[in-house]
PDB file of C-alpha atoms and ligand atoms in Angstrom:
ATOM      1  CA  MET A   1      15.555  28.984  15.699  1.00  0.00           C
ATOM      2  CA  ARG A   2      14.269  32.209  13.911  1.00  0.00           C
ATOM      3  CA  LEU A   3      12.373  30.540  11.060  1.00  0.00           C
ATOM      4  CA  LEU A   4      10.313  28.382  13.516  1.00  0.00           C
ATOM      5  CA  GLU A   5       9.681  31.569  15.727  1.00  0.00           C
ATOM      6  CA  GLU A   6       8.395  33.506  12.550  1.00  0.00           C
ATOM      7  CA  ARG A   7       6.168  30.656  11.521  1.00  0.00           C
ATOM      8  CA  ILE A   8       4.548  30.647  15.067  1.00  0.00           C
ATOM      9  CA  ARG A   9       4.136  34.317  14.953  1.00  0.00           C
ATOM     10  CA  SER A  10       2.642  34.181  11.509  1.00  0.00           C
ATOM     11  CA  ASP A  11       0.366  30.919  11.713  1.00  0.00           C
ATOM     12  CA  GLY A  12       0.397  30.041  15.403  1.00  0.00           C
ATOM     13  CA  ILE A  13      -2.912  30.763  17.300  1.00  0.00           C
ATOM     14  CA  VAL A  14      -3.352  31.141  20.858  1.00  0.00           C
ATOM     15  CA  ARG A  15      -6.297  29.773  22.741  1.00  0.00           C
ATOM     16  CA  GLU A  16      -7.871  30.343  26.100  1.00  0.00           C
ATOM     17  CA  GLY A  17      -6.363  27.840  28.748  1.00  0.00           C
ATOM     18  CA  GLY A  18      -2.622  28.292  27.559  1.00  0.00           C
ATOM     19  CA  VAL A  19      -2.631  26.304  24.353  1.00  0.00           C
ATOM     20  CA  LEU A  20      -0.596  27.556  21.499  1.00  0.00           C
ATOM     21  CA  LYS A  21      -2.346  25.779  18.142  1.00  0.00           C
ATOM     22  CA  VAL A  22      -0.005  24.896  15.507  1.00  0.00           C
ATOM     23  CA  ASP A  23      -1.790  22.642  13.532  1.00  0.00           C
ATOM     24  CA  SER A  24      -1.167  24.346   9.990  1.00  0.00           C
ATOM     25  CA  PHE A  25       2.427  23.353  10.001  1.00  0.00           C
ATOM     26  CA  LEU A  26       3.489  21.269  13.071  1.00  0.00           C
ATOM     27  CA  ASN A  27       1.058  18.646  14.324  1.00  0.00           C
ATOM     28  CA  HIS A  28      -1.911  18.378  11.990  1.00  0.00           C
ATOM     29  CA  GLN A  29      -0.892  19.631   8.443  1.00  0.00           C
ATOM     30  CA  MET A  30       2.876  19.200   8.401  1.00  0.00           C
ATOM     31  CA  ASP A  31       5.327  21.260   6.585  1.00  0.00           C
ATOM     32  CA  VAL A  32       8.156  18.731   6.137  1.00  0.00           C
ATOM     33  CA  ALA A  33      10.493  21.410   4.544  1.00  0.00           C
ATOM     34  CA  LEU A  34      10.302  23.184   8.017  1.00  0.00           C
ATOM     35  CA  PHE A  35      10.777  19.801   9.698  1.00  0.00           C
ATOM     36  CA  ARG A  36      14.031  19.471   7.704  1.00  0.00           C
ATOM     37  CA  GLU A  37      15.425  22.811   8.653  1.00  0.00           C
ATOM     38  CA  MET A  38      14.378  21.986  12.321  1.00  0.00           C
ATOM     39  CA  ALA A  39      15.874  18.374  11.987  1.00  0.00           C
ATOM     40  CA  ARG A  40      19.346  20.026  10.470  1.00  0.00           C
ATOM     41  CA  GLU A  41      19.314  22.507  13.382  1.00  0.00           C
ATOM     42  CA  TRP A  42      19.281  19.618  16.199  1.00  0.00           C
ATOM     43  CA  LYS A  43      22.020  17.783  14.145  1.00  0.00           C
ATOM     44  CA  ARG A  44      24.053  20.801  14.289  1.00  0.00           C
ATOM     45  CA  LEU A  45      23.396  21.532  18.185  1.00  0.00           C
ATOM     46  CA  TYR A  46      24.048  17.734  18.935  1.00  0.00           C
ATOM     47  CA  ALA A  47      27.142  17.433  16.516  1.00  0.00           C
ATOM     48  CA  GLY A  48      29.464  15.131  17.730  1.00  0.00           C
ATOM     49  CA  CYS A  49      27.145  13.462  19.934  1.00  0.00           C
ATOM     50  CA  PRO A  50      26.802   9.640  18.894  1.00  0.00           C
ATOM     51  CA  VAL A  51      23.074   9.347  18.602  1.00  0.00           C
ATOM     52  CA  ASN A  52      21.957   5.941  17.320  1.00  0.00           C
ATOM     53  CA  LYS A  53      18.051   6.119  18.086  1.00  0.00           C
ATOM     54  CA  ILE A  54      15.490   8.955  18.250  1.00  0.00           C
ATOM     55  CA  LEU A  55      12.815   8.151  20.812  1.00  0.00           C
ATOM     56  CA  THR A  56       9.325  10.017  20.575  1.00  0.00           C
ATOM     57  CA  ILE A  57       5.956   9.828  21.781  1.00  0.00           C
ATOM     58  CA  GLU A  58       2.933   9.467  19.884  1.00  0.00           C
ATOM     59  CA  ALA A  59       1.104  11.424  18.241  1.00  0.00           C
ATOM     60  CA  SER A  60       2.051  14.809  17.327  1.00  0.00           C
ATOM     61  CA  GLY A  61       5.946  13.963  17.800  1.00  0.00           C
ATOM     62  CA  ILE A  62       6.265  11.234  15.288  1.00  0.00           C
ATOM     63  CA  GLY A  63       6.306  13.430  12.003  1.00  0.00           C
ATOM     64  CA  ILE A  64       9.353  15.561  13.372  1.00  0.00           C
ATOM     65  CA  ALA A  65      10.898  12.648  14.899  1.00  0.00           C
ATOM     66  CA  CYS A  66      11.093  10.813  11.539  1.00  0.00           C
ATOM     67  CA  ILE A  67      12.611  13.398   9.682  1.00  0.00           C
ATOM     68  CA  THR A  68      15.050  14.067  12.577  1.00  0.00           C
ATOM     69  CA  ALA A  69      16.100  10.569  12.352  1.00  0.00           C
ATOM     70  CA  GLU A  70      16.678  10.682   8.642  1.00  0.00           C
ATOM     71  CA  GLU A  71      18.983  13.592   9.528  1.00  0.00           C
ATOM     72  CA  PHE A  72      20.888  11.509  12.311  1.00  0.00           C
ATOM     73  CA  GLY A  73      20.759   7.929   9.949  1.00  0.00           C
ATOM     74  CA  CYS A  74      19.311   6.321  12.606  1.00  0.00           C
ATOM     75  CA  PRO A  75      15.948   4.430  13.329  1.00  0.00           C
ATOM     76  CA  VAL A  76      13.042   6.258  15.522  1.00  0.00           C
ATOM     77  CA  VAL A  77      11.055   4.748  17.874  1.00  0.00           C
ATOM     78  CA  PHE A  78       7.758   6.060  19.216  1.00  0.00           C
ATOM     79  CA  ALA A  79       6.462   5.259  22.777  1.00  0.00           C
ATOM     80  CA  LYS A  80       2.804   4.071  22.519  1.00  0.00           C
ATOM     81  CA  LYS A  81      -0.074   5.744  24.965  1.00  0.00           C
ATOM     82  CA  THR A  82      -2.281   2.966  25.984  1.00  0.00           C
ATOM     83  CA  GLU A  83      -5.201   2.603  28.298  1.00  0.00           C
ATOM     84  CA  THR A  84      -4.952  -1.251  28.506  1.00  0.00           C
ATOM     85  CA  LYS A  85      -3.206  -2.096  31.850  1.00  0.00           C
ATOM     86  CA  ASN A  86      -2.256  -5.571  30.769  1.00  0.00           C
ATOM     87  CA  ILE A  87      -0.955  -5.227  27.003  1.00  0.00           C
ATOM     88  CA  ALA A  88       0.914  -8.486  26.029  1.00  0.00           C
ATOM     89  CA  GLY A  89       4.705  -8.563  25.504  1.00  0.00           C
ATOM     90  CA  ASP A  90       8.089  -7.374  26.991  1.00  0.00           C
ATOM     91  CA  VAL A  91       7.676  -3.598  27.172  1.00  0.00           C
ATOM     92  CA  TYR A  92       9.165  -0.877  29.293  1.00  0.00           C
ATOM     93  CA  ARG A  93       6.146   1.087  31.019  1.00  0.00           C
ATOM     94  CA  THR A  94       5.450   4.499  32.381  1.00  0.00           C
ATOM     95  CA  LYS A  95       2.598   6.870  33.152  1.00  0.00           C
ATOM     96  CA  VAL A  96       2.290  10.330  31.400  1.00  0.00           C
ATOM     97  CA  GLU A  97      -0.330  12.848  31.961  1.00  0.00           C
ATOM     98  CA  SER A  98      -1.438  14.475  28.802  1.00  0.00           C
ATOM     99  CA  PHE A  99      -1.388  18.303  29.048  1.00  0.00           C
ATOM    100  CA  THR A 100      -3.832  18.980  26.104  1.00  0.00           C
ATOM    101  CA  HIS A 101      -6.486  16.218  27.090  1.00  0.00           C
ATOM    102  CA  GLY A 102      -6.262  15.926  30.666  1.00  0.00           C
ATOM    103  CA  LYS A 103      -5.763  12.303  30.884  1.00  0.00           C
ATOM    104  CA  THR A 104      -3.283  10.018  32.267  1.00  0.00           C
ATOM    105  CA  TYR A 105      -1.807   7.300  30.178  1.00  0.00           C
ATOM    106  CA  ASP A 106       0.246   4.450  30.447  1.00  0.00           C
ATOM    107  CA  VAL A 107       3.115   4.775  27.653  1.00  0.00           C
ATOM    108  CA  ILE A 108       5.008   1.717  26.361  1.00  0.00           C
ATOM    109  CA  VAL A 109       7.906   0.676  24.371  1.00  0.00           C
ATOM    110  CA  SER A 110       8.849  -2.674  23.250  1.00  0.00           C
ATOM    111  CA  ARG A 111      12.428  -4.117  24.759  1.00  0.00           C
ATOM    112  CA  ALA A 112      13.157  -5.270  21.335  1.00  0.00           C
ATOM    113  CA  PHE A 113      13.465  -1.635  20.131  1.00  0.00           C
ATOM    114  CA  LEU A 114      15.523  -0.071  23.071  1.00  0.00           C
ATOM    115  CA  GLY A 115      18.239  -1.124  25.291  1.00  0.00           C
ATOM    116  CA  PRO A 116      21.825  -0.660  26.872  1.00  0.00           C
ATOM    117  CA  GLN A 117      23.443  -0.277  23.502  1.00  0.00           C
ATOM    118  CA  ASP A 118      21.341   2.858  22.743  1.00  0.00           C
ATOM    119  CA  LYS A 119      22.402   6.645  22.723  1.00  0.00           C
ATOM    120  CA  VAL A 120      19.212   8.026  22.525  1.00  0.00           C
ATOM    121  CA  LEU A 121      18.063  11.964  21.329  1.00  0.00           C
ATOM    122  CA  LEU A 122      14.132  12.318  22.671  1.00  0.00           C
ATOM    123  CA  ILE A 123      12.468  14.645  20.526  1.00  0.00           C
ATOM    124  CA  ASP A 124       8.995  15.971  20.796  1.00  0.00           C
ATOM    125  CA  ASP A 125       6.687  19.032  19.366  1.00  0.00           C
ATOM    126  CA  PHE A 126       5.971  20.857  22.724  1.00  0.00           C
ATOM    127  CA  LEU A 127       7.621  21.063  26.167  1.00  0.00           C
ATOM    128  CA  ALA A 128       4.919  22.499  28.553  1.00  0.00           C
ATOM    129  CA  ASN A 129       4.753  21.021  32.488  1.00  0.00           C
ATOM    130  CA  GLY A 130       7.068  17.969  31.189  1.00  0.00           C
ATOM    131  CA  ALA A 131       5.037  15.114  31.768  1.00  0.00           C
ATOM    132  CA  ALA A 132       5.772  13.784  28.342  1.00  0.00           C
ATOM    133  CA  LEU A 133       9.728  14.253  28.360  1.00  0.00           C
ATOM    134  CA  LEU A 134       9.967  13.155  31.660  1.00  0.00           C
ATOM    135  CA  GLY A 135       7.828   9.876  30.697  1.00  0.00           C
ATOM    136  CA  LEU A 136      10.284   9.497  27.795  1.00  0.00           C
ATOM    137  CA  ILE A 137      13.427   9.691  30.284  1.00  0.00           C
ATOM    138  CA  ASP A 138      12.049   7.370  32.615  1.00  0.00           C
ATOM    139  CA  LEU A 139      11.721   4.718  29.646  1.00  0.00           C
ATOM    140  CA  VAL A 140      15.308   5.316  28.909  1.00  0.00           C
ATOM    141  CA  ARG A 141      16.472   5.035  32.203  1.00  0.00           C
ATOM    142  CA  GLU A 142      14.477   1.790  32.705  1.00  0.00           C
ATOM    143  CA  SER A 143      16.152   0.308  29.462  1.00  0.00           C
ATOM    144  CA  GLY A 144      19.374   0.875  30.413  1.00  0.00           C
ATOM    145  CA  ALA A 145      20.262   3.212  27.338  1.00  0.00           C
ATOM    146  CA  GLU A 146      22.335   6.189  27.330  1.00  0.00           C
ATOM    147  CA  LEU A 147      20.083   9.578  27.291  1.00  0.00           C
ATOM    148  CA  VAL A 148      22.199  12.220  24.867  1.00  0.00           C
ATOM    149  CA  GLY A 149      19.277  14.761  25.213  1.00  0.00           C
ATOM    150  CA  ALA A 150      16.195  16.131  24.024  1.00  0.00           C
ATOM    151  CA  GLY A 151      15.302  18.564  21.023  1.00  0.00           C
ATOM    152  CA  ILE A 152      12.054  20.218  21.549  1.00  0.00           C
ATOM    153  CA  ALA A 153      10.047  22.068  18.822  1.00  0.00           C
ATOM    154  CA  VAL A 154       8.448  24.761  21.051  1.00  0.00           C
ATOM    155  CA  GLU A 155       9.211  25.154  24.879  1.00  0.00           C
ATOM    156  CA  LYS A 156       6.589  26.981  26.807  1.00  0.00           C
ATOM    157  CA  ALA A 157       9.132  28.480  29.038  1.00  0.00           C
ATOM    158  CA  PHE A 158       6.685  30.112  31.357  1.00  0.00           C
ATOM    159  CA  GLN A 159       5.645  26.820  32.165  1.00  0.00           C
ATOM    160  CA  PRO A 160       8.015  24.562  34.680  1.00  0.00           C
ATOM    161  CA  GLY A 161       8.807  21.334  32.281  1.00  0.00           C
ATOM    162  CA  GLY A 162      12.079  22.924  30.910  1.00  0.00           C
ATOM    163  CA  ASP A 163      13.273  23.949  34.198  1.00  0.00           C
ATOM    164  CA  ARG A 164      12.382  20.407  35.874  1.00  0.00           C
ATOM    165  CA  VAL A 165      14.382  18.546  32.956  1.00  0.00           C
ATOM    166  CA  ARG A 166      17.338  20.653  32.798  1.00  0.00           C
ATOM    167  CA  ALA A 167      17.663  20.447  36.696  1.00  0.00           C
ATOM    168  CA  MET A 168      18.075  16.672  36.366  1.00  0.00           C
ATOM    169  CA  GLY A 169      21.011  17.165  34.305  1.00  0.00           C
ATOM    170  CA  VAL A 170      19.406  16.551  31.136  1.00  0.00           C
ATOM    171  CA  ARG A 171      20.531  18.705  27.870  1.00  0.00           C
ATOM    172  CA  VAL A 172      17.395  20.092  26.371  1.00  0.00           C
ATOM    173  CA  GLU A 173      17.772  21.912  22.864  1.00  0.00           C
ATOM    174  CA  SER A 174      14.573  23.996  22.049  1.00  0.00           C
ATOM    175  CA  LEU A 175      14.206  25.559  18.923  1.00  0.00           C
ATOM    176  CA  ALA A 176      11.542  28.084  19.997  1.00  0.00           C
ATOM    177  CA  ARG A 177      11.096  29.102  23.717  1.00  0.00           C
ATOM    178  CA  VAL A 178       8.085  30.965  24.421  1.00  0.00           C
ATOM    179  CA  SER A 179       8.074  33.375  27.499  1.00  0.00           C
ATOM    180  CA  SER A 180       4.684  34.512  27.295  1.00  0.00           C
ATOM    181  CA  MET A 181       1.339  34.095  25.313  1.00  0.00           C
ATOM    182  CA  SER A 182      -1.938  35.388  25.143  1.00  0.00           C
ATOM    183  CA  VAL A 183      -4.898  35.654  22.988  1.00  0.00           C
ATOM    184  CA  GLU A 184      -4.750  39.548  22.855  1.00  0.00           C
ATOM    185  CA  HIS A 185      -0.904  39.855  22.635  1.00  0.00           C
ATOM    186  CA  GLY A 186      -0.168  36.560  20.646  1.00  0.00           C
ATOM    187  CA  VAL A 187       3.446  34.970  21.441  1.00  0.00           C
ATOM    188  CA  THR A 188       6.468  36.605  22.695  1.00  0.00           C
ATOM    189  CA  PHE A 189       9.963  34.711  22.639  1.00  0.00           C
ATOM    190  CA  CYS A 190      12.599  34.351  24.895  1.00  0.00           C
ATOM    191  CA  PRO A 191      15.636  36.357  24.070  1.00  0.00           C
TER     192      PRO A 191
HETATM  193  P1  5GP B   1       3.997  18.483  28.797  1.00  0.00           P
HETATM  194  O1  5GP B   1       3.909  17.098  28.927  1.00  0.00           O
HETATM  195  O2  5GP B   1       5.393  18.956  28.871  1.00  0.00           O
HETATM  196  O3  5GP B   1       3.101  19.101  29.868  1.00  0.00           O
HETATM  197  O4  5GP B   1       3.210  18.805  27.324  1.00  0.00           O
HETATM  198  C1  5GP B   1       3.768  18.328  26.346  1.00  0.00           C
HETATM  199  C2  5GP B   1       3.014  17.822  25.488  1.00  0.00           C
HETATM  200  O5  5GP B   1       1.445  18.028  25.439  1.00  0.00           O
HETATM  201  C3  5GP B   1       3.544  17.750  24.039  1.00  0.00           C
HETATM  202  O6  5GP B   1       3.665  16.085  23.412  1.00  0.00           O
HETATM  203  C4  5GP B   1       2.170  18.287  23.307  1.00  0.00           C
HETATM  204  O7  5GP B   1       1.486  17.335  22.485  1.00  0.00           O
HETATM  205  C5  5GP B   1       1.354  18.841  24.042  1.00  0.00           C
HETATM  206  N1  5GP B   1       1.156  20.331  24.218  1.00  0.00           N
HETATM  207  C6  5GP B   1       1.572  20.912  25.412  1.00  0.00           C
HETATM  208  N2  5GP B   1       1.201  21.982  25.360  1.00  0.00           N
HETATM  209  C7  5GP B   1       0.693  22.485  23.994  1.00  0.00           C
HETATM  210  C8  5GP B   1       0.148  23.542  23.279  1.00  0.00           C
HETATM  211  O8  5GP B   1       0.145  24.841  24.037  1.00  0.00           O
HETATM  212  N3  5GP B   1      -0.508  23.502  22.205  1.00  0.00           N
HETATM  213  C9  5GP B   1      -0.145  21.902  21.729  1.00  0.00           C
HETATM  214  N4  5GP B   1      -0.600  21.993  20.424  1.00  0.00           N
HETATM  215  N5  5GP B   1       0.268  21.070  22.440  1.00  0.00           N
HETATM  216  C10 5GP B   1       0.627  21.255  23.430  1.00  0.00           C
END
């Protein structure tokens, strides 16, 4: 998606350690007009797919997922990260290793909000090694819901997550696919 690529080129900052900072428009300050365009693009890509629930993971996917849910006319559920092992309630649970924080979290979704009646589109800001997305896929499988696919804002295509998830037969639509990035040369996108 040209609009997102241009925004990453102009306002994204590449940090040492392979982190692309997009805090000024995507995951700290949020450009909601941009989110709207991204949501419309996912809606176009998944036209005809019967999505009735958006699932994301806290925290930085939530804003994008909310606007996307509005576009699809359905609710959004976010998987909660928790370090508490025995949280009360009836939940689906999996583990996710955080790329940015180097920690492993338990991730939960209430059974009340996801089940076999749901057709789920996963939304997240980044796809890197795939841990976050694989965690969400796990929760969908556990719930018996149907997985329609995933919408990712920025895929770091030089990391293995995208290949891993597609190899499982899951449709992944990434709006900007970064082929390489460095502090010196900035960001290059896949053609
Ligand atoms: P994965 O689990 O695919 O390795 O990483 C995805 C998660 O890590 C995303 O939810 C995102 O929050 C975070 N992440 C991964 N790479 C980056 C990055 O380069 N920049 C930022 N800002 N977040 C990232």
